[in-house]
Amino acid sequence: MKLKLSFPAFVFCFYLLFSAHLLQAQSVKIETTNLEIKNNQLFITYNFVKSKSSHSYNVWVEITKSTGEKINAKSLSGDIGPNIQGAESKQIIWDYNKDGIILDDEIDIEVIADITINDPRTGKAILLSSILPGLGLSKVDPGKPYWLMGVVGYSLIGGSVIFNKAAVANFNDYTNSEDPVISDDLYATSADKDKMSKICAFSAIGLWAGNIIWTAIKAKNSQNAITGRFNKKQKVLFYGGLDPKTKSAGFTLKYRF
């Protein structure tokens, strides 16, 4: 009789559970949340959405007039430049007066970021997953209980060893038994234990192989998803006017997201 091997139902469900996280994964993006003028300075507030602690960014701003002419903004400070960590409520300050810029027209403000990846390399992640299923995935995508895969994997190995020992013990008893009825029971029990041992062993092999493949894909997709350049452009309209109390000229801005 040939033994048909398949994954236990709980292993299959385990993979379905974590596959849902892959389907829900989204790329990092920049979100400009606020623009404000204070003391003749423009404050640009932005967030990194779906960013991780292992990501760092090189951030800069491009400002363009409605005619397409670029404004040479030099007096920039705040969360701009290299090694900006991904988080919310980042702020860039532009002192346009210091740059000798008069804002009296529509301009485009674009926050741009190049991303540096500090995640482990694919090879290292695969090596970790070959030692303990889920360990490489935890390094690539921290915060999720991938370690449970290791528990399942080594439980399957332990189960295979236990069932195998029971199968051998029952088979030895079968060969030493002189009672035909007891012998038949011992042989049937040995065959069942041997079958369970093989199911556990092949399931463990399948889990290890599937985990390594998943880790390689996850590591590659993670890098592809966060490699490149992200930007967020806002159109800003400036309106000039005169303050009746101070008799000084000023302006307000209007923008849309």
CSV table of C-alpha atoms in Angstrom, one decimal, residues 34 101 129 139 155 167 198 232-233 248:
chain,number,residue,atom,x,y,z
A,34,ASN,CA,0.5,70.9,6.5
A,101,ILE,CA,12.7,85.2,-2.8
A,129,SER,CA,15.3,30.7,8.0
A,139,LYS,CA,14.4,40.0,10.3
A,155,SER,CA,7.3,20.1,16.7
A,167,ALA,CA,6.8,2.2,15.3
A,198,LYS,CA,6.6,9.9,7.7
A,232,LYS,CA,4.6,64.6,-2.9
A,233,LYS,CA,3.9,67.7,-4.8
A,248,SER,CA,2.8,96.4,6.5
